[in-house]
Coordinates of C-alpha atoms in Angstrom, one line a residue:
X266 CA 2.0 -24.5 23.2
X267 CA -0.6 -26.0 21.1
X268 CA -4.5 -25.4 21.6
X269 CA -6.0 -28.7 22.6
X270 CA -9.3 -27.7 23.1
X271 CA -11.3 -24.6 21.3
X272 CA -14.8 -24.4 22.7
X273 CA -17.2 -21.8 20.7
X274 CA -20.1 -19.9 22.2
X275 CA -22.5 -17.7 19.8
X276 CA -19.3 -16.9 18.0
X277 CA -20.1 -15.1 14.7
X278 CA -22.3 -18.3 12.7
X279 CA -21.1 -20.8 15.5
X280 CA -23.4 -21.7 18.2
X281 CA -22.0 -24.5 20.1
X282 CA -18.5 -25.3 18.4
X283 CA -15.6 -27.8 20.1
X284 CA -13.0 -29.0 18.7
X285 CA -9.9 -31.1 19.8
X286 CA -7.4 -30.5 17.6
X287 CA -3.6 -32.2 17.1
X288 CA -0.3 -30.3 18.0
X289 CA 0.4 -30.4 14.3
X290 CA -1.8 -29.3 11.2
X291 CA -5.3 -28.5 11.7
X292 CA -7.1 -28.3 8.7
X293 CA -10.4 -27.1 8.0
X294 CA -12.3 -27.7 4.7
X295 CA -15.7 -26.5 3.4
X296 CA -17.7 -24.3 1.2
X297 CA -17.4 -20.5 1.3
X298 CA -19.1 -19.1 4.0
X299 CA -19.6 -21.8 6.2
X300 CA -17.0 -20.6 9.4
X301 CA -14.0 -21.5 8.0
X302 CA -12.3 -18.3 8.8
X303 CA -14.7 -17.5 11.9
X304 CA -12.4 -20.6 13.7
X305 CA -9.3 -19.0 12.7
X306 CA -10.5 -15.9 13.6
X307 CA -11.3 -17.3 17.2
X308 CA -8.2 -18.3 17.5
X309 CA -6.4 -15.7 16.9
X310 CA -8.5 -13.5 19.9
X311 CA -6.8 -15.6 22.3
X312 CA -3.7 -13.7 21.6
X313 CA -3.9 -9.2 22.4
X314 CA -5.1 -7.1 19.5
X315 CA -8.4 -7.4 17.6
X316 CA -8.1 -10.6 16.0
X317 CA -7.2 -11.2 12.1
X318 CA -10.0 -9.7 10.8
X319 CA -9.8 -6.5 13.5
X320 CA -14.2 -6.5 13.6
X321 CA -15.7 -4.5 16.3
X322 CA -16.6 -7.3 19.0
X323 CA -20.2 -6.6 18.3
X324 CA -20.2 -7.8 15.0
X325 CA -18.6 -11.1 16.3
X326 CA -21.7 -12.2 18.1
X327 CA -24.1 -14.8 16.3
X328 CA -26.8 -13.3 15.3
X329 CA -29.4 -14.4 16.8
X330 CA -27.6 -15.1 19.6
X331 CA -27.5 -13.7 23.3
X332 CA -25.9 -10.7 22.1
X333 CA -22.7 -11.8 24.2
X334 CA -20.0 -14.4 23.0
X335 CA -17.1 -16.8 24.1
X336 CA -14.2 -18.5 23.1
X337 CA -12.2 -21.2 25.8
X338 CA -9.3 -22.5 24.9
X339 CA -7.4 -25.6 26.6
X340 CA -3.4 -24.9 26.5
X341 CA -1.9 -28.0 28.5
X342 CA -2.8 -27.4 31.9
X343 CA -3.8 -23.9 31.1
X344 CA -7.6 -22.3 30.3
X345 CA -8.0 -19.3 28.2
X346 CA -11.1 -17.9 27.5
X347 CA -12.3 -14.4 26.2
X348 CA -16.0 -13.0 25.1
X349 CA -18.1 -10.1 25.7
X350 CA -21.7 -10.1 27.5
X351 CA -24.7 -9.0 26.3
X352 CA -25.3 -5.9 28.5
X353 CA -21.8 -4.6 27.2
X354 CA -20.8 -6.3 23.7
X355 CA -17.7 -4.0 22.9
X356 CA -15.8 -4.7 26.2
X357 CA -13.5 -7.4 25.8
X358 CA -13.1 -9.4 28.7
X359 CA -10.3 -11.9 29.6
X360 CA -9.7 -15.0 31.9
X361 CA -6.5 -16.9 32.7
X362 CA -7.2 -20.5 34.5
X363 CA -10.6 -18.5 35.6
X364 CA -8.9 -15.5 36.9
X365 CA -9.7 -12.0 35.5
X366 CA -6.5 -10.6 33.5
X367 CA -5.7 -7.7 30.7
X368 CA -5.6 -8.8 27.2
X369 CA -2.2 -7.6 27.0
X370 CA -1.2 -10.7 29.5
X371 CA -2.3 -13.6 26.6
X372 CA 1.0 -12.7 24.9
X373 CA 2.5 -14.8 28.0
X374 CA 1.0 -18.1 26.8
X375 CA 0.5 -17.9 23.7
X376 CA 1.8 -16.3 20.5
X377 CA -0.5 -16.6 17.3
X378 CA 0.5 -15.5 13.6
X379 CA -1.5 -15.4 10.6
X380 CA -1.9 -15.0 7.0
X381 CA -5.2 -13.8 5.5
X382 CA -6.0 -13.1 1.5
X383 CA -7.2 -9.3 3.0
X384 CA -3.3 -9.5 3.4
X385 CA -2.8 -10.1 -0.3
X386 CA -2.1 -6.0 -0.9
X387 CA -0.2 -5.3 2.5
X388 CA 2.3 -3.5 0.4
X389 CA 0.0 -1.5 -1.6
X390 CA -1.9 -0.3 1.1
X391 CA -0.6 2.8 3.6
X392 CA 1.6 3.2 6.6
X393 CA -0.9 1.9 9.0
X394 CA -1.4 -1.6 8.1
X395 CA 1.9 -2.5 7.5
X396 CA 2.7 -0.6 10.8
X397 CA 0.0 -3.5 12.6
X398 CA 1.7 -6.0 10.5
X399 CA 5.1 -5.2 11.9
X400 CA 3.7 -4.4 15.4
X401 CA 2.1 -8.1 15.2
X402 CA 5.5 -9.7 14.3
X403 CA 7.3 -7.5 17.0
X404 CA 4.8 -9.0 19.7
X405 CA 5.5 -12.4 19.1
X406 CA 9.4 -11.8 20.1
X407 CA 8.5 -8.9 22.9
X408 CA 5.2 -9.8 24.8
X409 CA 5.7 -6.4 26.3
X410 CA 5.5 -4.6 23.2
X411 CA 1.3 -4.5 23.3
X412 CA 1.7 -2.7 26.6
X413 CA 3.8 -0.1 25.3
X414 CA 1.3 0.6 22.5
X415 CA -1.8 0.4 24.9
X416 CA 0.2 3.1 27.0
X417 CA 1.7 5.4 24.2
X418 CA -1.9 5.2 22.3
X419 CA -4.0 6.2 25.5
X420 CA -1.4 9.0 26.3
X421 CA -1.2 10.1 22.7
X422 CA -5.1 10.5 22.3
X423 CA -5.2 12.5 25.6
X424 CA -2.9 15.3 24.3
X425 CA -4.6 15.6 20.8
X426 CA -7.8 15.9 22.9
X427 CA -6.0 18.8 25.6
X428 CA -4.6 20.5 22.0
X429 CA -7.8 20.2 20.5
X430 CA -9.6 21.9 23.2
X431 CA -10.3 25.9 22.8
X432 CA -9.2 26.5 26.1
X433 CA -5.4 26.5 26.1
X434 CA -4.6 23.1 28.0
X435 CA -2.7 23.0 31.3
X436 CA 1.1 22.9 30.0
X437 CA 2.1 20.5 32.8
X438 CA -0.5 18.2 31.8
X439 CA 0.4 18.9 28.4
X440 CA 4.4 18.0 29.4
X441 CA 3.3 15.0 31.8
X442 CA 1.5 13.6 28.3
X443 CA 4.4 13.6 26.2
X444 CA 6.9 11.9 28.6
X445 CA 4.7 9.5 28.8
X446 CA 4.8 9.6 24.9
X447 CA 8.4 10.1 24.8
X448 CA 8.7 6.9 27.3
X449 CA 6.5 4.6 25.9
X450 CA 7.6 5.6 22.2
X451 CA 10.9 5.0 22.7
X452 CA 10.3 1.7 23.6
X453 CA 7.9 1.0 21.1
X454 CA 10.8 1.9 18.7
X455 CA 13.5 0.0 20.2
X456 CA 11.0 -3.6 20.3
X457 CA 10.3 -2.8 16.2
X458 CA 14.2 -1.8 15.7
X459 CA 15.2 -5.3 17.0
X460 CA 12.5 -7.2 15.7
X461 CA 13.1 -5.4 12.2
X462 CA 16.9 -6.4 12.4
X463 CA 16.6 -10.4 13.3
X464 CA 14.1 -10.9 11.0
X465 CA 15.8 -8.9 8.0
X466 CA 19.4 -11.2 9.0
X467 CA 17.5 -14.3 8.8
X468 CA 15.8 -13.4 5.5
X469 CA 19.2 -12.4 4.2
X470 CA 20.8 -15.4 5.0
X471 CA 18.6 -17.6 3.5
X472 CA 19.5 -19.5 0.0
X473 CA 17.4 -18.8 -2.7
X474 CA 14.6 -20.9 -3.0
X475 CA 10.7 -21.6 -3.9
X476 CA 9.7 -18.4 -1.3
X477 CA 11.1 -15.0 -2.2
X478 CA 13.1 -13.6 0.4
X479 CA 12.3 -10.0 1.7
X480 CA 14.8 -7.1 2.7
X481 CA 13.1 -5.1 5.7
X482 CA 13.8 -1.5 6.6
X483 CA 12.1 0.6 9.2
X484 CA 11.3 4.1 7.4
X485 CA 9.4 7.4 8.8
X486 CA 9.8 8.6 12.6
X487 CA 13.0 6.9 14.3
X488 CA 14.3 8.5 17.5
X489 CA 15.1 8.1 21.4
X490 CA 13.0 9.5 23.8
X491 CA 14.5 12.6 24.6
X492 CA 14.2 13.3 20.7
X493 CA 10.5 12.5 20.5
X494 CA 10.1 14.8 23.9
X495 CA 11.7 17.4 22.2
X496 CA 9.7 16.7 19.0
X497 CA 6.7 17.2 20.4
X498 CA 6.9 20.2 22.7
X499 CA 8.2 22.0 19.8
X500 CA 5.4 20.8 17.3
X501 CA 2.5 22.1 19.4
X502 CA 1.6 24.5 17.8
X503 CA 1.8 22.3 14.5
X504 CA -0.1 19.0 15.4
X505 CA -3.0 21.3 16.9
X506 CA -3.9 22.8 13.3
X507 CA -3.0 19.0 12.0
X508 CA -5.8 17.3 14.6
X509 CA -2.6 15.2 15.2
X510 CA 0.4 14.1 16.5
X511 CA 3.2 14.4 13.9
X512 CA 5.8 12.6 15.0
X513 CA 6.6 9.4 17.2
X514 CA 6.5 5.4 16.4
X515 CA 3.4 5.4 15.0
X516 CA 4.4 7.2 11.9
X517 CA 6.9 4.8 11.1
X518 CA 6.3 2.4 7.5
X519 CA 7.9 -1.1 7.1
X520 CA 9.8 -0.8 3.5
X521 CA 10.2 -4.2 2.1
X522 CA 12.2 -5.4 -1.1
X523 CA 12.4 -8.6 -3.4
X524 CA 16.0 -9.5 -2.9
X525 CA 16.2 -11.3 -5.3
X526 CA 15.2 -8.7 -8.0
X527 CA 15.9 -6.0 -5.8
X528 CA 12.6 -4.3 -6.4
X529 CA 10.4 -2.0 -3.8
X530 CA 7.9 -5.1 -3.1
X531 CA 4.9 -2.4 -4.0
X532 CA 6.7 -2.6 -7.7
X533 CA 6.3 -6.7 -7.7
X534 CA 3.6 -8.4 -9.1
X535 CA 0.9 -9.8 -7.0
X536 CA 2.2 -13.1 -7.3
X537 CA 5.7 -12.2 -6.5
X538 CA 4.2 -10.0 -3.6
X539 CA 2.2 -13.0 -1.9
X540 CA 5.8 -15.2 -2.3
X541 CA 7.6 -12.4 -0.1
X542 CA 4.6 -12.3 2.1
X543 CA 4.2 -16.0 2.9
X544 CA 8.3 -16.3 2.9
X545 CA 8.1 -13.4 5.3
X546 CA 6.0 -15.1 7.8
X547 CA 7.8 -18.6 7.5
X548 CA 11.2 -17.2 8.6
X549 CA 9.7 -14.8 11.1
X550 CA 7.6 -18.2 12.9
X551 CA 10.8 -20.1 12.5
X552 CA 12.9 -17.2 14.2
X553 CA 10.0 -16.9 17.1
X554 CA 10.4 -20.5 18.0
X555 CA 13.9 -20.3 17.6
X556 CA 14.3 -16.9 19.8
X557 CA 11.7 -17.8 22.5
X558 CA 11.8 -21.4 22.5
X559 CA 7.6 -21.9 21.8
X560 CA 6.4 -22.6 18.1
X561 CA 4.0 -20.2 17.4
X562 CA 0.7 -21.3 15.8
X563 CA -0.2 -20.6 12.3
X564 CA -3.4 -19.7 11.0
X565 CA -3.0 -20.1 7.4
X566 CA -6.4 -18.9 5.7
X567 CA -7.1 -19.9 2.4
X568 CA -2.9 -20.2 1.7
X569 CA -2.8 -23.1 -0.8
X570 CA -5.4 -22.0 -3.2
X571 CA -3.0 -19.8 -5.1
X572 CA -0.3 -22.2 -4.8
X573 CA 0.6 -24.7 -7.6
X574 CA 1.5 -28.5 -6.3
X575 CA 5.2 -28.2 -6.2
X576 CA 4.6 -24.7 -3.9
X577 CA 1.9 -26.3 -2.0
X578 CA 4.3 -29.4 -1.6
X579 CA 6.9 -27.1 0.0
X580 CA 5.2 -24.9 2.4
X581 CA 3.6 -28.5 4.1
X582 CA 7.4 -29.5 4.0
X583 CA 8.7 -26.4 5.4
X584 CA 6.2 -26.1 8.2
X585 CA 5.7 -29.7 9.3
X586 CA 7.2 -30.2 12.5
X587 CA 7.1 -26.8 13.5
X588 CA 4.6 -26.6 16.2
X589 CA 0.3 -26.3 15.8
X590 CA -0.4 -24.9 12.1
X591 CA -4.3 -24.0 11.2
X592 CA -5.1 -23.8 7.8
X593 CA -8.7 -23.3 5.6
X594 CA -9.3 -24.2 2.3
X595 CA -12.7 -25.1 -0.3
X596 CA -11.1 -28.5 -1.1
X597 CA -9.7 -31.3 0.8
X598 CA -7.2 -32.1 -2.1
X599 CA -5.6 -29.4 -1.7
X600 CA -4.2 -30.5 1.5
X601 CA -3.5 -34.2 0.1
X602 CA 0.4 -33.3 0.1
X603 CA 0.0 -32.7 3.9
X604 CA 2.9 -34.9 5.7
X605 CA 1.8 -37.3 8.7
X606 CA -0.8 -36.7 10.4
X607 CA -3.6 -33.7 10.5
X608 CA -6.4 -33.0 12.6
X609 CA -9.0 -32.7 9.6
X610 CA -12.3 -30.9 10.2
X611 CA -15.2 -30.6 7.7
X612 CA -17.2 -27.2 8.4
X613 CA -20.8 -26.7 7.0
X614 CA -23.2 -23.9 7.9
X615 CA -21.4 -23.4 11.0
X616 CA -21.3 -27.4 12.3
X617 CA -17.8 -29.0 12.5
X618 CA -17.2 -32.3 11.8

């Protein structure tokens, strides 16, 4: 479902922001620094998480502002809208057609994916961001998955707290904390599993072509829940001296491979590692809209400045047609090769025209 309206509120250098973009490409032009990204950005808060660039919520008020901010979004006959207030600027508040709601409920109506150049050395980087990365990708096919997380986080920081203590913590509390644990990580792991599995059949099916394709394998913790119950009454002892829980689903890693050179993807070169990248998000949008029946949108940040004309060519090919697709760049040229028709915005010390 397409945004059709984005209204903007003393959001990061936007004062007063609206814009009334196409169900196709949206593309947004302009020097850097002017809010380019800040649009994506509030974009993608209208889907659970922290947004693309994950920024406390403070810093996403304009300075100079109220000290509060808002994003509204128009989805057919459906109004989104999220902020903060001034009197508390890191509690995220959400509204569904004017109706108080969880963030966890946005993955309902809408599911956003994105590609940022801070994503460039995703498989360089440790565990934990390609763990978000494949926790992002999971969401979009199981809208449940961020309530499972939100659960099996809370519960998880709980017990590190009671093992943490000096006083030796209640061992019912202590029991009642990990089958929560055990509950919620189990189906943290199954929702990963499954996302892991269509994704890496697509990619493997594909024909060789101008995007690398990417073999996926979940690595680190894998289990049931009576395993990670057992796990973690027997590692007491052991994450109380770590500060830590040592095992469940959020010590689990994303390996990914070149299949076409059959190389760990941290061994590629960077231009071979933003090719399985960008390939890996193509086929994992495509299977969304194909799985779910909704086109997800795209934010696309800053994708075809790498990209020579024959790749830039190809990627405006491959997604045209393929539901609402946001993307930033310094020059309009680049986005010449752009098929029918685009919503085109020029953006200039936070104005939009």
């Amino acid at each position: 479902m397409p945004v059709t309206r984005l209204v903007l509120t003393d959001f990061r250098n936007h004062r007063d922001a609206v814009l009334t973009p196409g169900s196709g490409f949206v593309v947004l032009t302009g020097e850097n620094g002017a809010g380019k990204t800040n649009i994506l950005e509030a974009v993608s808060l209208l889907a659970p998480g922290r947004g693309l660039r994950r920024a406390p919520l403070s810093e996403m008020a304009r300075q100079g502002g109220t000290g509060g901010f808002g994003v509204a979004a128009t989805l057919g006959d459906v109004e989104i809208g999220t902020g903060t207030q001034s009197a508390a600027p890191e509690r995220r508040l959400v509204r569904v057609n004017g109706a108080a709601t969880a963030a966890t409920v946005l993955a309902e109506w809408l599911t956003v994916l994105w590609l940022t150049p801070a994503m460039d050395r995703l498989f360089m980087e440790g565990p934990g961001e390609r763990r978000r990365f494949l926790d992002r990708l999971t969401l979009a096919l199981a809208p449940g998955h961020a309530h499972e997380s939100t659960r099996y986080e809370a519960a998880m920081r709980q017990r590190n707290r009671l093992l943490a203590d000096e006083t030796p913590p209640d061992p019912s509390w202590l029991a009642a904390l990990e089958a929560r644990m055990a509950e919620h990580g189990a189906a943290i792991q199954h929702a990963r599993d499954a996302a892991v599995t269509l994704l890496r059949d697509r990619l493997e099916a594909e024909p060789d072509g101008i995007f690398a394709r990417a073999g996926l394998t979940l690595e680190g913790w894998t289990g049931d829940a009576d395993s990670l119950s057992r796990d973690l009454r027997e590692g007491r002892r052991r994450d109380a001296a770590a500060g830590r829980a040592l095992a469940g689903p959020h010590r689990a890693d994303l390996a990914v491979t070149h299949l076409g050179k059959a190389q760990p993807a941290h061994l590629c070169s960077t231009g071979e590692q933003k090719a399985l990248l960008l390939g890996l998000v193509l086929a994992h949008a495509e299977l969304v809209a194909d799985r779910i029946g909704r086109a997800p949108i795209l934010l696309l940040d800053e994708v075809a400045a790498h990209l020579d004309p024959t790749r830039r060519a190809a990627l405006f090919e491959r997604l045209a047609g393929r539901g609402q697709v946001w993307m930033t760049g310094t020059e309009p040229a680049l986005f010449d090769a752009v098929p029918g028709a685009a919503t085109r915005h020029i953006v200039a010390n936070g104005m939009i025209e």
